[in-house]
Amino acid sequence: MNNRFSEVSTELLSCIACLDPKSSFSQFNVQKLLRLADLYPEDFSSNDYLYLESQLRNYIYNVQRDPQFSEVGDLGSLAQQMVKTGKNTVFPFVYRLIQLALVLPVATASVERVFSAMNIVKTDLRNKMGDEWMNDCLVVYIEKDIFATIENEQILQRFQRMKTRRMQLPPLRYSSATTTNTSSVNQ
């Protein structure tokens, strides 16, 4: 694992593993979960952090004795069970840690996807591309499924309306009526 992930990433994964509900929360470790909160300073204020340790101790005592949590096998099910039993409001900081752990794979995958797309969009020919133009190109490339549903004519017309241009942009395709009128004029 050390070859694949950085030291911080390995520590993060180790801390998240402490939330695993398997085997009656056998991996639970208050110190590692406090360290996990340290890794997210934007999500835990200094006041939150003061209450977190006692909340973690009360939480583990509570859920290990609650039969509703004995069959929970993964983090997603744990979050659902906490909401179902109302423990998300009793232990809001613990619930926040669980939410952060659940969001991490999505956030990481999104970042990796952007860097992968950047390698495709920013070629040697486009090496001097500005940040704003690069960002626009990446959005279009990454969200190509969404952009495929938009007609090119709509994009052209919106671009035309953005500011006054010296000349009108030509339409991308001609309707059958326009084609018929043009053919009769040419004859």
mmCIF file of C-alpha atoms in Angstrom:
data_model
loop_
_atom_site.group_PDB
_atom_site.id
_atom_site.type_symbol
_atom_site.label_atom_id
_atom_site.label_comp_id
_atom_site.label_asym_id
_atom_site.label_seq_id
_atom_site.Cartn_x
_atom_site.Cartn_y
_atom_site.Cartn_z
ATOM 1 C CA MET A 1 0.000 0.000 0.000
ATOM 2 C CA ASN A 2 2.879 2.390 0.736
ATOM 3 C CA ASN A 3 4.081 2.083 -2.882
ATOM 4 C CA ARG A 4 0.656 2.978 -4.278
ATOM 5 C CA PHE A 5 -0.430 5.749 -1.888
ATOM 6 C CA SER A 6 1.330 8.655 -0.215
ATOM 7 C CA GLU A 7 1.875 8.626 3.538
ATOM 8 C CA VAL A 8 -1.050 11.021 4.098
ATOM 9 C CA SER A 9 -3.360 8.912 1.933
ATOM 10 C CA THR A 10 -2.356 5.750 3.789
ATOM 11 C CA GLU A 11 -2.991 7.466 7.111
ATOM 12 C CA LEU A 12 -6.366 8.697 5.869
ATOM 13 C CA LEU A 13 -7.388 5.180 4.805
ATOM 14 C CA SER A 14 -6.199 3.786 8.127
ATOM 15 C CA CYS A 15 -8.279 6.347 10.015
ATOM 16 C CA ILE A 16 -11.374 5.689 7.919
ATOM 17 C CA ALA A 17 -11.027 1.948 8.574
ATOM 18 C CA CYS A 18 -11.660 2.714 12.245
ATOM 19 C CA LEU A 19 -15.272 3.527 11.378
ATOM 20 C CA ASP A 20 -15.874 0.044 9.938
ATOM 21 C CA PRO A 21 -18.867 -1.516 11.738
ATOM 22 C CA LYS A 22 -17.818 -5.130 11.038
ATOM 23 C CA SER A 23 -17.192 -7.457 13.987
ATOM 24 C CA SER A 24 -18.962 -5.133 16.396
ATOM 25 C CA PHE A 25 -16.745 -2.164 15.493
ATOM 26 C CA SER A 26 -13.553 -4.089 16.292
ATOM 27 C CA GLN A 27 -11.352 -1.580 14.418
ATOM 28 C CA PHE A 28 -12.762 1.447 16.278
ATOM 29 C CA ASN A 29 -9.970 3.700 17.559
ATOM 30 C CA VAL A 30 -10.734 7.074 19.141
ATOM 31 C CA GLN A 31 -7.222 8.480 18.607
ATOM 32 C CA LYS A 32 -7.194 7.647 14.902
ATOM 33 C CA LEU A 33 -10.654 9.158 14.465
ATOM 34 C CA LEU A 34 -9.483 12.327 16.192
ATOM 35 C CA ARG A 35 -6.599 12.356 13.709
ATOM 36 C CA LEU A 36 -9.140 11.960 10.889
ATOM 37 C CA ALA A 37 -10.908 15.079 12.158
ATOM 38 C CA ASP A 38 -7.516 16.852 12.189
ATOM 39 C CA LEU A 39 -7.204 16.099 8.467
ATOM 40 C CA TYR A 40 -10.444 18.024 7.846
ATOM 41 C CA PRO A 41 -9.921 21.392 9.595
ATOM 42 C CA GLU A 42 -12.582 23.076 7.431
ATOM 43 C CA ASP A 43 -15.223 20.633 8.687
ATOM 44 C CA PHE A 44 -14.437 20.697 12.411
ATOM 45 C CA SER A 45 -14.071 23.924 14.373
ATOM 46 C CA SER A 46 -11.982 24.021 17.539
ATOM 47 C CA ASN A 47 -15.229 23.826 19.559
ATOM 48 C CA ASP A 48 -16.383 20.786 17.566
ATOM 49 C CA TYR A 49 -13.070 19.124 18.197
ATOM 50 C CA LEU A 50 -13.442 19.616 21.973
ATOM 51 C CA TYR A 51 -16.672 17.607 21.989
ATOM 52 C CA LEU A 52 -15.592 15.005 19.454
ATOM 53 C CA GLU A 53 -13.555 12.769 21.773
ATOM 54 C CA SER A 54 -16.346 12.358 24.323
ATOM 55 C CA GLN A 55 -18.868 11.937 21.531
ATOM 56 C CA LEU A 56 -16.756 9.158 19.975
ATOM 57 C CA ARG A 57 -16.515 7.336 23.337
ATOM 58 C CA ASN A 58 -20.266 7.633 23.960
ATOM 59 C CA TYR A 59 -21.023 6.616 20.379
ATOM 60 C CA ILE A 60 -19.013 3.373 20.470
ATOM 61 C CA TYR A 61 -20.457 2.437 23.859
ATOM 62 C CA ASN A 62 -23.963 3.084 22.529
ATOM 63 C CA VAL A 63 -23.803 1.328 19.124
ATOM 64 C CA GLN A 64 -21.967 -1.761 20.402
ATOM 65 C CA ARG A 65 -24.870 -2.375 22.776
ATOM 66 C CA ASP A 66 -27.644 -1.521 20.323
ATOM 67 C CA PRO A 67 -29.016 -4.653 18.560
ATOM 68 C CA GLN A 68 -30.104 -2.514 15.580
ATOM 69 C CA PHE A 69 -26.410 -2.029 14.724
ATOM 70 C CA SER A 70 -25.311 -5.666 15.144
ATOM 71 C CA GLU A 71 -26.082 -6.609 11.527
ATOM 72 C CA VAL A 72 -24.647 -3.458 9.914
ATOM 73 C CA GLY A 73 -21.840 -4.525 7.579
ATOM 74 C CA ASP A 74 -20.536 -1.423 5.804
ATOM 75 C CA LEU A 75 -20.160 2.310 6.190
ATOM 76 C CA GLY A 76 -23.095 3.182 3.910
ATOM 77 C CA SER A 77 -25.448 0.935 5.877
ATOM 78 C CA LEU A 78 -24.085 2.408 9.113
ATOM 79 C CA ALA A 79 -24.961 5.941 7.945
ATOM 80 C CA GLN A 80 -28.460 4.795 6.936
ATOM 81 C CA GLN A 81 -28.993 3.055 10.276
ATOM 82 C CA MET A 82 -27.832 6.136 12.155
ATOM 83 C CA VAL A 83 -30.411 8.253 10.327
ATOM 84 C CA LYS A 84 -33.117 5.630 10.829
ATOM 85 C CA THR A 85 -32.461 5.472 14.595
ATOM 86 C CA GLY A 86 -31.862 9.217 15.006
ATOM 87 C CA LYS A 87 -28.287 8.721 16.193
ATOM 88 C CA ASN A 88 -27.095 11.130 13.492
ATOM 89 C CA THR A 89 -28.544 13.958 15.584
ATOM 90 C CA VAL A 90 -27.330 12.496 18.898
ATOM 91 C CA PHE A 91 -23.768 12.066 17.543
ATOM 92 C CA PRO A 92 -23.502 14.774 14.858
ATOM 93 C CA PHE A 93 -19.687 14.914 14.785
ATOM 94 C CA VAL A 94 -19.355 11.152 14.431
ATOM 95 C CA TYR A 95 -21.951 11.265 11.680
ATOM 96 C CA ARG A 96 -19.942 14.023 9.963
ATOM 97 C CA LEU A 97 -16.843 11.791 10.034
ATOM 98 C CA ILE A 98 -18.873 8.996 8.421
ATOM 99 C CA GLN A 99 -20.168 11.373 5.746
ATOM 100 C CA LEU A 100 -16.628 12.537 4.970
ATOM 101 C CA ALA A 101 -15.472 8.925 4.706
ATOM 102 C CA LEU A 102 -18.315 8.111 2.318
ATOM 103 C CA VAL A 103 -17.643 11.132 0.094
ATOM 104 C CA LEU A 104 -13.887 10.578 -0.136
ATOM 105 C CA PRO A 105 -13.909 7.927 -2.924
ATOM 106 C CA VAL A 106 -16.155 10.114 -5.090
ATOM 107 C CA ALA A 107 -14.042 13.216 -4.506
ATOM 108 C CA THR A 108 -10.828 11.322 -5.221
ATOM 109 C CA ALA A 109 -12.210 9.740 -8.379
ATOM 110 C CA SER A 110 -13.418 13.132 -9.626
ATOM 111 C CA VAL A 111 -9.986 14.688 -9.156
ATOM 112 C CA GLU A 112 -8.289 11.757 -10.902
ATOM 113 C CA ARG A 113 -10.791 12.063 -13.747
ATOM 114 C CA VAL A 114 -9.995 15.766 -14.175
ATOM 115 C CA PHE A 115 -6.240 15.145 -14.293
ATOM 116 C CA SER A 116 -6.752 12.343 -16.791
ATOM 117 C CA ALA A 117 -8.885 14.641 -18.954
ATOM 118 C CA MET A 118 -6.305 17.419 -18.638
ATOM 119 C CA ASN A 119 -3.673 15.112 -20.147
ATOM 120 C CA ILE A 120 -5.964 14.602 -23.126
ATOM 121 C CA VAL A 121 -7.079 18.235 -23.559
ATOM 122 C CA LYS A 122 -3.751 19.948 -22.926
ATOM 123 C CA THR A 123 -1.489 18.628 -25.646
ATOM 124 C CA ASP A 124 1.856 20.016 -26.810
ATOM 125 C CA LEU A 125 -0.018 22.074 -29.411
ATOM 126 C CA ARG A 126 -2.214 23.626 -26.706
ATOM 127 C CA ASN A 127 0.525 24.033 -24.125
ATOM 128 C CA LYS A 128 0.155 27.814 -23.740
ATOM 129 C CA MET A 129 -3.553 27.621 -22.999
ATOM 130 C CA GLY A 130 -4.772 30.055 -20.319
ATOM 131 C CA ASP A 131 -6.435 28.810 -17.125
ATOM 132 C CA GLU A 132 -9.932 30.005 -17.992
ATOM 133 C CA TRP A 133 -9.837 28.506 -21.497
ATOM 134 C CA MET A 134 -8.380 25.278 -20.064
ATOM 135 C CA ASN A 135 -11.146 25.108 -17.480
ATOM 136 C CA ASP A 136 -13.831 25.625 -20.157
ATOM 137 C CA CYS A 137 -12.312 22.921 -22.354
ATOM 138 C CA LEU A 138 -12.120 20.498 -19.436
ATOM 139 C CA VAL A 139 -15.746 21.072 -18.458
ATOM 140 C CA VAL A 140 -16.870 20.365 -22.017
ATOM 141 C CA TYR A 141 -14.656 17.269 -22.260
ATOM 142 C CA ILE A 142 -15.588 15.830 -18.850
ATOM 143 C CA GLU A 143 -19.307 16.530 -19.223
ATOM 144 C CA LYS A 144 -19.457 15.468 -22.870
ATOM 145 C CA ASP A 145 -22.578 13.360 -22.244
ATOM 146 C CA ILE A 146 -24.473 16.461 -21.151
ATOM 147 C CA PHE A 147 -23.122 18.570 -24.005
ATOM 148 C CA ALA A 148 -24.071 15.877 -26.528
ATOM 149 C CA THR A 149 -27.741 16.530 -25.716
ATOM 150 C CA ILE A 150 -27.480 20.216 -26.699
ATOM 151 C CA GLU A 151 -28.018 21.066 -30.332
ATOM 152 C CA ASN A 152 -25.139 22.865 -32.038
ATOM 153 C CA GLU A 153 -27.592 25.416 -33.412
ATOM 154 C CA GLN A 154 -28.560 26.410 -29.847
ATOM 155 C CA ILE A 155 -24.902 26.933 -28.957
ATOM 156 C CA LEU A 156 -24.335 28.987 -32.109
ATOM 157 C CA GLN A 157 -27.355 31.212 -31.442
ATOM 158 C CA ARG A 158 -26.369 31.780 -27.820
ATOM 159 C CA PHE A 159 -22.848 32.707 -28.893
ATOM 160 C CA GLN A 160 -24.286 35.126 -31.461
ATOM 161 C CA ARG A 161 -26.451 36.836 -28.808
ATOM 162 C CA MET A 162 -23.553 37.229 -26.327
ATOM 163 C CA LYS A 163 -22.327 40.409 -28.034
ATOM 164 C CA THR A 164 -22.705 42.336 -31.249
ATOM 165 C CA ARG A 165 -20.695 40.821 -34.072
ATOM 166 C CA ARG A 166 -19.607 42.335 -37.366
ATOM 167 C CA MET A 167 -21.537 39.694 -39.231
ATOM 168 C CA GLN A 168 -24.199 37.152 -38.493
ATOM 169 C CA LEU A 169 -22.896 33.633 -37.961
ATOM 170 C CA PRO A 170 -24.271 31.242 -40.565
ATOM 171 C CA PRO A 171 -26.697 28.553 -39.368
ATOM 172 C CA LEU A 172 -25.189 25.087 -39.061
ATOM 173 C CA ARG A 173 -27.947 23.337 -40.934
ATOM 174 C CA TYR A 174 -30.675 24.481 -43.160
ATOM 175 C CA SER A 175 -34.278 23.516 -42.658
ATOM 176 C CA SER A 176 -36.025 21.754 -45.531
ATOM 177 C CA ALA A 177 -37.993 24.946 -46.318
ATOM 178 C CA THR A 178 -34.774 26.952 -46.642
ATOM 179 C CA THR A 179 -33.224 24.278 -48.823
ATOM 180 C CA THR A 180 -36.312 24.212 -51.091
ATOM 181 C CA ASN A 181 -36.372 28.015 -51.417
ATOM 182 C CA THR A 182 -32.651 28.114 -52.178
ATOM 183 C CA SER A 183 -33.010 25.389 -54.838
ATOM 184 C CA SER A 184 -35.870 27.163 -56.580
ATOM 185 C CA VAL A 185 -33.902 30.431 -56.632
ATOM 186 C CA ASN A 186 -30.894 28.671 -58.177
ATOM 187 C CA GLN A 187 -33.040 27.231 -61.024
#
